[in-house]
Coordinates of C-alpha atoms and ligand atoms in Angstrom, one line a residue:
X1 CA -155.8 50.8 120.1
X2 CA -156.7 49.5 116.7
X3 CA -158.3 46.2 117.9
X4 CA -159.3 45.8 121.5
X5 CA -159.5 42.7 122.6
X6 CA -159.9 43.9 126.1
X7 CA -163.4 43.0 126.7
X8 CA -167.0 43.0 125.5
X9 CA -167.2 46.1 127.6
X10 CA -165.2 48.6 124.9
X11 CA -167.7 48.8 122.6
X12 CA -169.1 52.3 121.8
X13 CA -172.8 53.0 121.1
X14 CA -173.0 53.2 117.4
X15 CA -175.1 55.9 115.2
X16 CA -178.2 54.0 115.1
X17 CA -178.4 53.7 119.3
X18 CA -177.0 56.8 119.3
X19 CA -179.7 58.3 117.4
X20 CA -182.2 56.1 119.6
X21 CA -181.0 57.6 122.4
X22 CA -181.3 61.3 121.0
X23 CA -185.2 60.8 120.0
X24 CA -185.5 58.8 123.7
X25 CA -189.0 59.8 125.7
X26 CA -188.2 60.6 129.0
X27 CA -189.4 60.8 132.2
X28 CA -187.9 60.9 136.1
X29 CA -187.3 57.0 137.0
X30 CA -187.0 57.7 140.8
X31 CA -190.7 58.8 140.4
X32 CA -191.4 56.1 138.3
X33 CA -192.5 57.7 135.7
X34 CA -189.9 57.7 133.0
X35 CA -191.2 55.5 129.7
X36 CA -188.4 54.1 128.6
X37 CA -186.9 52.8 131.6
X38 CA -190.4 51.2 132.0
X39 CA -190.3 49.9 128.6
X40 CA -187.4 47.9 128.9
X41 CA -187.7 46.8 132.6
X42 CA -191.0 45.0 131.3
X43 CA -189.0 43.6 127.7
X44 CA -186.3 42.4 129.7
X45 CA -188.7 40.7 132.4
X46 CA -191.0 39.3 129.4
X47 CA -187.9 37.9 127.9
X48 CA -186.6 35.7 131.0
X49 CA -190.2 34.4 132.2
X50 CA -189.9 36.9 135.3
X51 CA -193.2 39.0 136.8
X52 CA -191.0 42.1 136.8
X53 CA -187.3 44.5 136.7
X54 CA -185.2 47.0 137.8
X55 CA -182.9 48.9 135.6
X56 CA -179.4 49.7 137.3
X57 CA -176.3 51.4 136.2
X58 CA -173.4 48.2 136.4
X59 CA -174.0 44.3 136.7
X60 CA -171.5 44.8 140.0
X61 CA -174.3 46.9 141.5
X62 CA -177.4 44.6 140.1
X63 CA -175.6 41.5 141.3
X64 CA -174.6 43.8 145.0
X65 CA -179.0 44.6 145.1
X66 CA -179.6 41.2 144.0
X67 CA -177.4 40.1 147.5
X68 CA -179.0 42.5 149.4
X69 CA -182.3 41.7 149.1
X70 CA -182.2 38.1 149.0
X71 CA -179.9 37.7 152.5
X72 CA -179.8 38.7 156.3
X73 CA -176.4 40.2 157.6
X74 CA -174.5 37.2 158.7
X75 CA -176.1 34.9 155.6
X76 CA -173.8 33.0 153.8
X77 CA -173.7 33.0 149.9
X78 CA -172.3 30.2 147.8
X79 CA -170.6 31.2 144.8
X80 CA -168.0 29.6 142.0
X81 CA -164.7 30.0 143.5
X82 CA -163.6 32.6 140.4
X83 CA -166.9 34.1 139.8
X84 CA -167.0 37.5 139.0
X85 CA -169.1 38.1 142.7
X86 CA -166.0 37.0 144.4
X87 CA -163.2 38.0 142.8
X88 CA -163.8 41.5 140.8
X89 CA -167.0 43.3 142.9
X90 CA -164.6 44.4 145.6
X91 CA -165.9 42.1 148.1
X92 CA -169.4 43.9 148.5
X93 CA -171.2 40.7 149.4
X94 CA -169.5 41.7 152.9
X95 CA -169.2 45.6 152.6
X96 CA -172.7 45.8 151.6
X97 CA -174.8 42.5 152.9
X98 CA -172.9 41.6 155.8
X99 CA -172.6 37.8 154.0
X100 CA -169.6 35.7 154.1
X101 CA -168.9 33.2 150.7
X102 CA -168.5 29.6 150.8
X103 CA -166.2 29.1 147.6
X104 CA -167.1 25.8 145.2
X105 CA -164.2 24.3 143.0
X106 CA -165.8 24.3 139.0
X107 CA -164.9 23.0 136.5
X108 CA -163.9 25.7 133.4
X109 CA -166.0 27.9 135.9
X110 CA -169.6 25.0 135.9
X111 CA -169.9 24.2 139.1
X112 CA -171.2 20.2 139.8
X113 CA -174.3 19.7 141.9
X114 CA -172.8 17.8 144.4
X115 CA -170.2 19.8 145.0
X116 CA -172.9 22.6 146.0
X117 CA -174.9 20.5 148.2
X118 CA -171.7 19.6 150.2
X119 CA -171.3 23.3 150.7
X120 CA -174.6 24.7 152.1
X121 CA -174.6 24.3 155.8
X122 CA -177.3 25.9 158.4
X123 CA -176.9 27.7 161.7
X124 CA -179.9 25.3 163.1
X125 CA -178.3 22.2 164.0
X126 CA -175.0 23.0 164.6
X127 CA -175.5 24.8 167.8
X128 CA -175.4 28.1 166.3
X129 CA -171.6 27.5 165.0
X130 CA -172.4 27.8 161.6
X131 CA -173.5 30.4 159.3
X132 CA -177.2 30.3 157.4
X133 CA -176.5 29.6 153.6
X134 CA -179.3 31.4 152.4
X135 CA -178.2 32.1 148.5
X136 CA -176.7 30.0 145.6
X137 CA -175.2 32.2 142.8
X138 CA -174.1 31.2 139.6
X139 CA -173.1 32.8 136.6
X140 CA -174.1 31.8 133.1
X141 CA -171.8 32.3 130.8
X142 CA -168.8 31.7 133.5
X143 CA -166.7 34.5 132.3
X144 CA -163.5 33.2 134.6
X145 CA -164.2 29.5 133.5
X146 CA -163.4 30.7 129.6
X147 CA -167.1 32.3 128.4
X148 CA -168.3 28.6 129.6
X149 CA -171.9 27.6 129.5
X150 CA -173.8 25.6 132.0
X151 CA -175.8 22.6 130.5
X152 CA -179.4 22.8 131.5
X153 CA -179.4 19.9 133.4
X154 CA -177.0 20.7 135.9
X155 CA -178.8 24.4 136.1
X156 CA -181.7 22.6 136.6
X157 CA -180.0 19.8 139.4
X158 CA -178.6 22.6 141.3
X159 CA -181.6 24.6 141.6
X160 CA -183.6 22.0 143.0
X161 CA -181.2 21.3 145.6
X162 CA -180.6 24.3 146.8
X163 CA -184.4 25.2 147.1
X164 CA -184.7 21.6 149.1
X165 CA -182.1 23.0 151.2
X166 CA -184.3 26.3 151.3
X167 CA -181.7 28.6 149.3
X168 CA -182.8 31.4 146.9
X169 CA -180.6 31.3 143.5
X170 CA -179.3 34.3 142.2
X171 CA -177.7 34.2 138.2
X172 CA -175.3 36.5 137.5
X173 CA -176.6 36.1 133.8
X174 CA -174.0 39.3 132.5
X175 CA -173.6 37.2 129.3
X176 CA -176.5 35.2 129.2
X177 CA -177.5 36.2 125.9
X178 CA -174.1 34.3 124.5
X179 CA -175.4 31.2 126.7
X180 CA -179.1 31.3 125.0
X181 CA -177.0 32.2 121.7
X182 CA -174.5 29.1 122.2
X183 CA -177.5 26.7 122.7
X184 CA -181.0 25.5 121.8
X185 CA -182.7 26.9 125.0
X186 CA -184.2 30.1 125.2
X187 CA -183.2 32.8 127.8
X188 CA -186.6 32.0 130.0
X189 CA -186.0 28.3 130.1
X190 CA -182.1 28.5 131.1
X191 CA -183.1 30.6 133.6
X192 CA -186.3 29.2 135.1
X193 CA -185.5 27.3 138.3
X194 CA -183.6 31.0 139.7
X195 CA -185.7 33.9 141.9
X196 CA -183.4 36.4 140.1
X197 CA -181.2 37.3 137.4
X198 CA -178.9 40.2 136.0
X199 CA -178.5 40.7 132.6
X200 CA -175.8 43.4 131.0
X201 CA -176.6 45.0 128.1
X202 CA -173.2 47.0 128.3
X203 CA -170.9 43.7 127.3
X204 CA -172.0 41.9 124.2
X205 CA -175.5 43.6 123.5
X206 CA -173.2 47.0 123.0
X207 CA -175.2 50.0 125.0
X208 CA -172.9 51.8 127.0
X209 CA -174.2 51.6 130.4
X210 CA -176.9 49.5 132.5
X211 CA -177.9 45.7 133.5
X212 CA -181.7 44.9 134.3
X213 CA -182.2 42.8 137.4
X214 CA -185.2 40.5 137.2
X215 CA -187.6 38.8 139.7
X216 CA -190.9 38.1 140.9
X217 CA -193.0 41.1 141.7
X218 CA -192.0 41.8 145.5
X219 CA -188.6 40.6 145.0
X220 CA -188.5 43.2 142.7
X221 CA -190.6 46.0 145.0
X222 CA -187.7 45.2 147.8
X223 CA -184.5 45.6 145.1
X224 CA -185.9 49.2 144.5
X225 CA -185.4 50.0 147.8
X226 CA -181.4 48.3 147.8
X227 CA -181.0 50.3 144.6
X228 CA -181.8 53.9 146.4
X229 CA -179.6 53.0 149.1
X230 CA -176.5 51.9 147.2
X231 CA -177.3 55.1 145.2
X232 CA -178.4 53.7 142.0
X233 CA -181.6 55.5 142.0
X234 CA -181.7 57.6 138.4
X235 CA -183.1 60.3 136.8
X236 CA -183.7 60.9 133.0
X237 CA -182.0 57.1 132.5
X238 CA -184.4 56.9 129.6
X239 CA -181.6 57.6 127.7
X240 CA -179.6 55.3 128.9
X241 CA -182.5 52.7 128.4
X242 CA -183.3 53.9 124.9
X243 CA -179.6 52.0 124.1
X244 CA -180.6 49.0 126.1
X245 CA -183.8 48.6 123.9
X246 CA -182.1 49.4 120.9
X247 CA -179.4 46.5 121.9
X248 CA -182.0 44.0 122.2
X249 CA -183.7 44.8 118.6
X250 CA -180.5 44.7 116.5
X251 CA -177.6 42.8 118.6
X252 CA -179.3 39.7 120.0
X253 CA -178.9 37.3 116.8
X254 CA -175.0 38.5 115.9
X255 CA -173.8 37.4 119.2
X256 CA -173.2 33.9 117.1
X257 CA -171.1 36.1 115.0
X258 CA -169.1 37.2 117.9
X259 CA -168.5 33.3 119.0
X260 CA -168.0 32.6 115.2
X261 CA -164.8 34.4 115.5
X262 CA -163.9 33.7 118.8
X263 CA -163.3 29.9 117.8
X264 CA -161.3 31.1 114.5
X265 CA -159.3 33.2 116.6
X266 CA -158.7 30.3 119.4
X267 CA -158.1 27.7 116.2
X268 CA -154.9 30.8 115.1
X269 CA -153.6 31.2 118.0
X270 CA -153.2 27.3 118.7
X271 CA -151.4 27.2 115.9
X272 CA -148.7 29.5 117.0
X273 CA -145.4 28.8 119.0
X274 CA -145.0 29.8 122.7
X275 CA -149.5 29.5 123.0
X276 CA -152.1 27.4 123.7
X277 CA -155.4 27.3 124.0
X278 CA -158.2 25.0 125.7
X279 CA -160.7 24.4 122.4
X280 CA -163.3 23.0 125.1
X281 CA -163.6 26.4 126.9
X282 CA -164.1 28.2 123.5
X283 CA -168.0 28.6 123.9
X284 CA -168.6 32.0 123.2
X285 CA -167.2 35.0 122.7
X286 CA -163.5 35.0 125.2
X287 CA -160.1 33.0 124.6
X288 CA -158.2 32.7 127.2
X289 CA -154.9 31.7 126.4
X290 CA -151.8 30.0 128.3
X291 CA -148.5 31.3 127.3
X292 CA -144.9 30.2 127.7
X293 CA -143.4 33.3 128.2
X294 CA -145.2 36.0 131.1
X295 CA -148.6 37.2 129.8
X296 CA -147.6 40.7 130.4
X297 CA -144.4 40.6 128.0
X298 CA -146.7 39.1 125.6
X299 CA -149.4 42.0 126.4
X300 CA -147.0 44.7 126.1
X301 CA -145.2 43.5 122.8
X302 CA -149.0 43.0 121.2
X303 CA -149.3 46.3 122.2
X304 CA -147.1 48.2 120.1
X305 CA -148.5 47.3 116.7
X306 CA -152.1 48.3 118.7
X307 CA -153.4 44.9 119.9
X308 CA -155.0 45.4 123.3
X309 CA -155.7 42.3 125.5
X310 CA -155.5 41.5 129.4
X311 CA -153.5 39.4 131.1
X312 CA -155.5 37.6 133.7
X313 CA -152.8 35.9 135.2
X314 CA -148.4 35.2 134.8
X315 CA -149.0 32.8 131.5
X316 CA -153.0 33.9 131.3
X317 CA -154.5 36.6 128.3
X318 CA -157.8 37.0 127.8
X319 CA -159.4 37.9 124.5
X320 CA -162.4 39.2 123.7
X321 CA -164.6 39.8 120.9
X322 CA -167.2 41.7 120.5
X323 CA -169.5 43.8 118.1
X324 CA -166.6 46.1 116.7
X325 CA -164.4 43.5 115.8
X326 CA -164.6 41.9 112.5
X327 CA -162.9 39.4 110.4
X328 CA -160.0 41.1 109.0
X329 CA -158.8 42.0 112.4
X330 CA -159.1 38.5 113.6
X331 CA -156.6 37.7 110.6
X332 CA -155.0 40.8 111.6
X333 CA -154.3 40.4 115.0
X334 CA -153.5 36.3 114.4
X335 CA -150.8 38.1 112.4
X336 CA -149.5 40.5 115.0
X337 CA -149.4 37.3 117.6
X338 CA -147.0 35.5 115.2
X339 CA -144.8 38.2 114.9
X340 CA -144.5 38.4 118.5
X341 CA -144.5 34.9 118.9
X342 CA -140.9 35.4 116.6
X343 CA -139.4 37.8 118.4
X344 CA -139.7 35.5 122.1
X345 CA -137.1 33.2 120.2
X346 CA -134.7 35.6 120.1
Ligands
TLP401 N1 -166.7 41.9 133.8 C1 -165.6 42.7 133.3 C2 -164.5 42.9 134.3 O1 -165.1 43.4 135.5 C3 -163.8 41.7 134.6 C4 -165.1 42.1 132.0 O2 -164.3 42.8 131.3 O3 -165.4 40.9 131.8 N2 -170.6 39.7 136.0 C5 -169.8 39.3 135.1 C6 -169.8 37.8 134.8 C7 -168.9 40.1 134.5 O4 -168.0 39.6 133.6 C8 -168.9 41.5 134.8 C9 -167.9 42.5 134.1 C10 -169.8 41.9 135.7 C11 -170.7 41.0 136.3 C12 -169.9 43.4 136.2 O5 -170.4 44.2 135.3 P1 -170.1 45.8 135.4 O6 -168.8 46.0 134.8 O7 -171.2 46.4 134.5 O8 -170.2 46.2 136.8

């Protein structure tokens, strides 16, 4: 495909991280004793205000340890009813921690504080009928709810009500660094109120493989533990790490760039008959765009002339950008889509 708009995920490591990861000092992590992994574990901790992390290969399986070790089998978790936890990690809440998921209604994927608090409920009192909520997950940028950012207030509301109510909060930050880029707040004080947090470095940071999961110390020294057992303990990952690292030197600040062209390409497509876009959900770096004809005719025509995008639903595409798309293929593929657009007329 000439220009994927698939996802942040398609991105491949370029010569600099590539080279990074050549001249990468390595050591065996399952030891503990691989300095690279260590060195980045202890960035990525430093960067979100957290005593300590854990390096893992996917965000599915740092969100899956994050479950693990914050719940008992038979624990409920509340989650945003189209978070990526519920609907695209294969249901390992269950298969994995034994939980079952109270869904909340959001709102372009924010979820309101009351709406939480209405959902926590507690075996004790109910005569052992209900469940133990035990963790509240959100996910910051809401990926489902458009590349949405919650306002610090409301992350700061709902964490205080579900520690009342004697939760632990989980974020699913996979694309935190576009919330810290899309706002004034910096990545430790958006995500200061939560016990842990994921972070991706394979979306828009552009290594090719890995998430850090970050805690306090013994939350940490029991996720190790989750992370043999779900078989994400790793060897020579320095390598691996040496991208991460690299990501967070040169790819942090062009995220804005990424969300730059996000909105020109939502503003485009607006523009042309047969699609429409919400502006409001436009944060970051994802359009998600409602068509009049199916998404997937429109997915397979755009794929001719090599535009690649997913439809997420029958009138639903998303589009992506990310650090190997530039400006001439945002005019390029805004092109492409009216040509289509033509040939739905006919
Ligand atoms: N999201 C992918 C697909 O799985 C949908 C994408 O293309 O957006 N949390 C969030 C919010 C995510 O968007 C993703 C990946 C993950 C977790 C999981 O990360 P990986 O793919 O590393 O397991």
């Amino acid at each position: 495909m000439r220009i994927d708009l698939r996802s942040d995920t398609v991105t491949r490591p370029c010569p600099g991280m590539r080279e990074a990861m050549r001249a990468a000092e390595v050591g065996d992590d399952v030891n503990g004793d691989d300095p690279t992994v260590l060195r980045l574990q202890e960035r990525v901790a430093a960067l979100l205000g957290m005593e300590a992390g854990l390096f893992v290969p996917s965000g599915t399986m740092s969100n899956a340890v994050a479950v693990r070790t914050h719940t008992q089998p038979g624990d409920e978790i509340i989650a945003e009813e189209s978070s990526h936890l519920y609907l695209y990690e294969g249901g390992g809440y269950a298969a994995l921690s034994g939980c079952s998921i109270a869904l909340v209604p959001g709102t372009l994927g924010i979820l309101e504080p009351e709406e939480v608090k209405k959902r926590i409920r507690k075996s004790a009192g109910s005569r052992s009928h209900y469940p133990n909520a035990s963790l509240v997950c959100l996910e910051n940028t809401s990926n489902r709810g458009g590349g949405t950012c919650y306002p610090l207030e409301i992350l700061e509301e709902i964490c205080g009500l579900s520690k009342e109510a004697d939760c632990r909060l989980h974020l699913d930050g996979a694309r935190l660094f576009n919330a810290v880029s899309a706002s004034e707040e910096s990545a430790a004080r958006l995500v200061k109120g939560f016990d842990s947090v994921s972070v991706c470095l394979s979306k828009g940071l552009g290594a090719p493989v890995g998430s850090v999961l970050v805690g306090s110390q013994s939350f940490i020294e029991r996720a190790h533990r989750w992370r043999k057992l779900f078989g994400g303990g790793m060897r020579q990952s320095g390598i691996l790490a040496a991208a991460g690292l690299y990501a967070l030197d040169h790819n942090l600040a062009r995220l804005r760039e990424d969300h730059r062209r996000a909105r020109r390409l939502a503003q485009g497509l607006a523009e042309i008959p047969g699609l429409s876009v919400d502006h409001e959900a436009v944060q970051t770096n994802m359009v998600y765009l409602r068509t009049e004809a199916p998404a997937k005719q429109w997915v397979d025509r755009l794929a001719e002339p090599g535009v690649a995008c997913f439809a997420l639903g029958d009138r639903l595409i998303r589009l992506v950008t990310h650090l190997q798309i530039d400006d001439e293929q945002i005019e390029e593929s805004l092109m492409v889509f009216r040509k289509i657009s033509s040939t739905f007329g006919e």
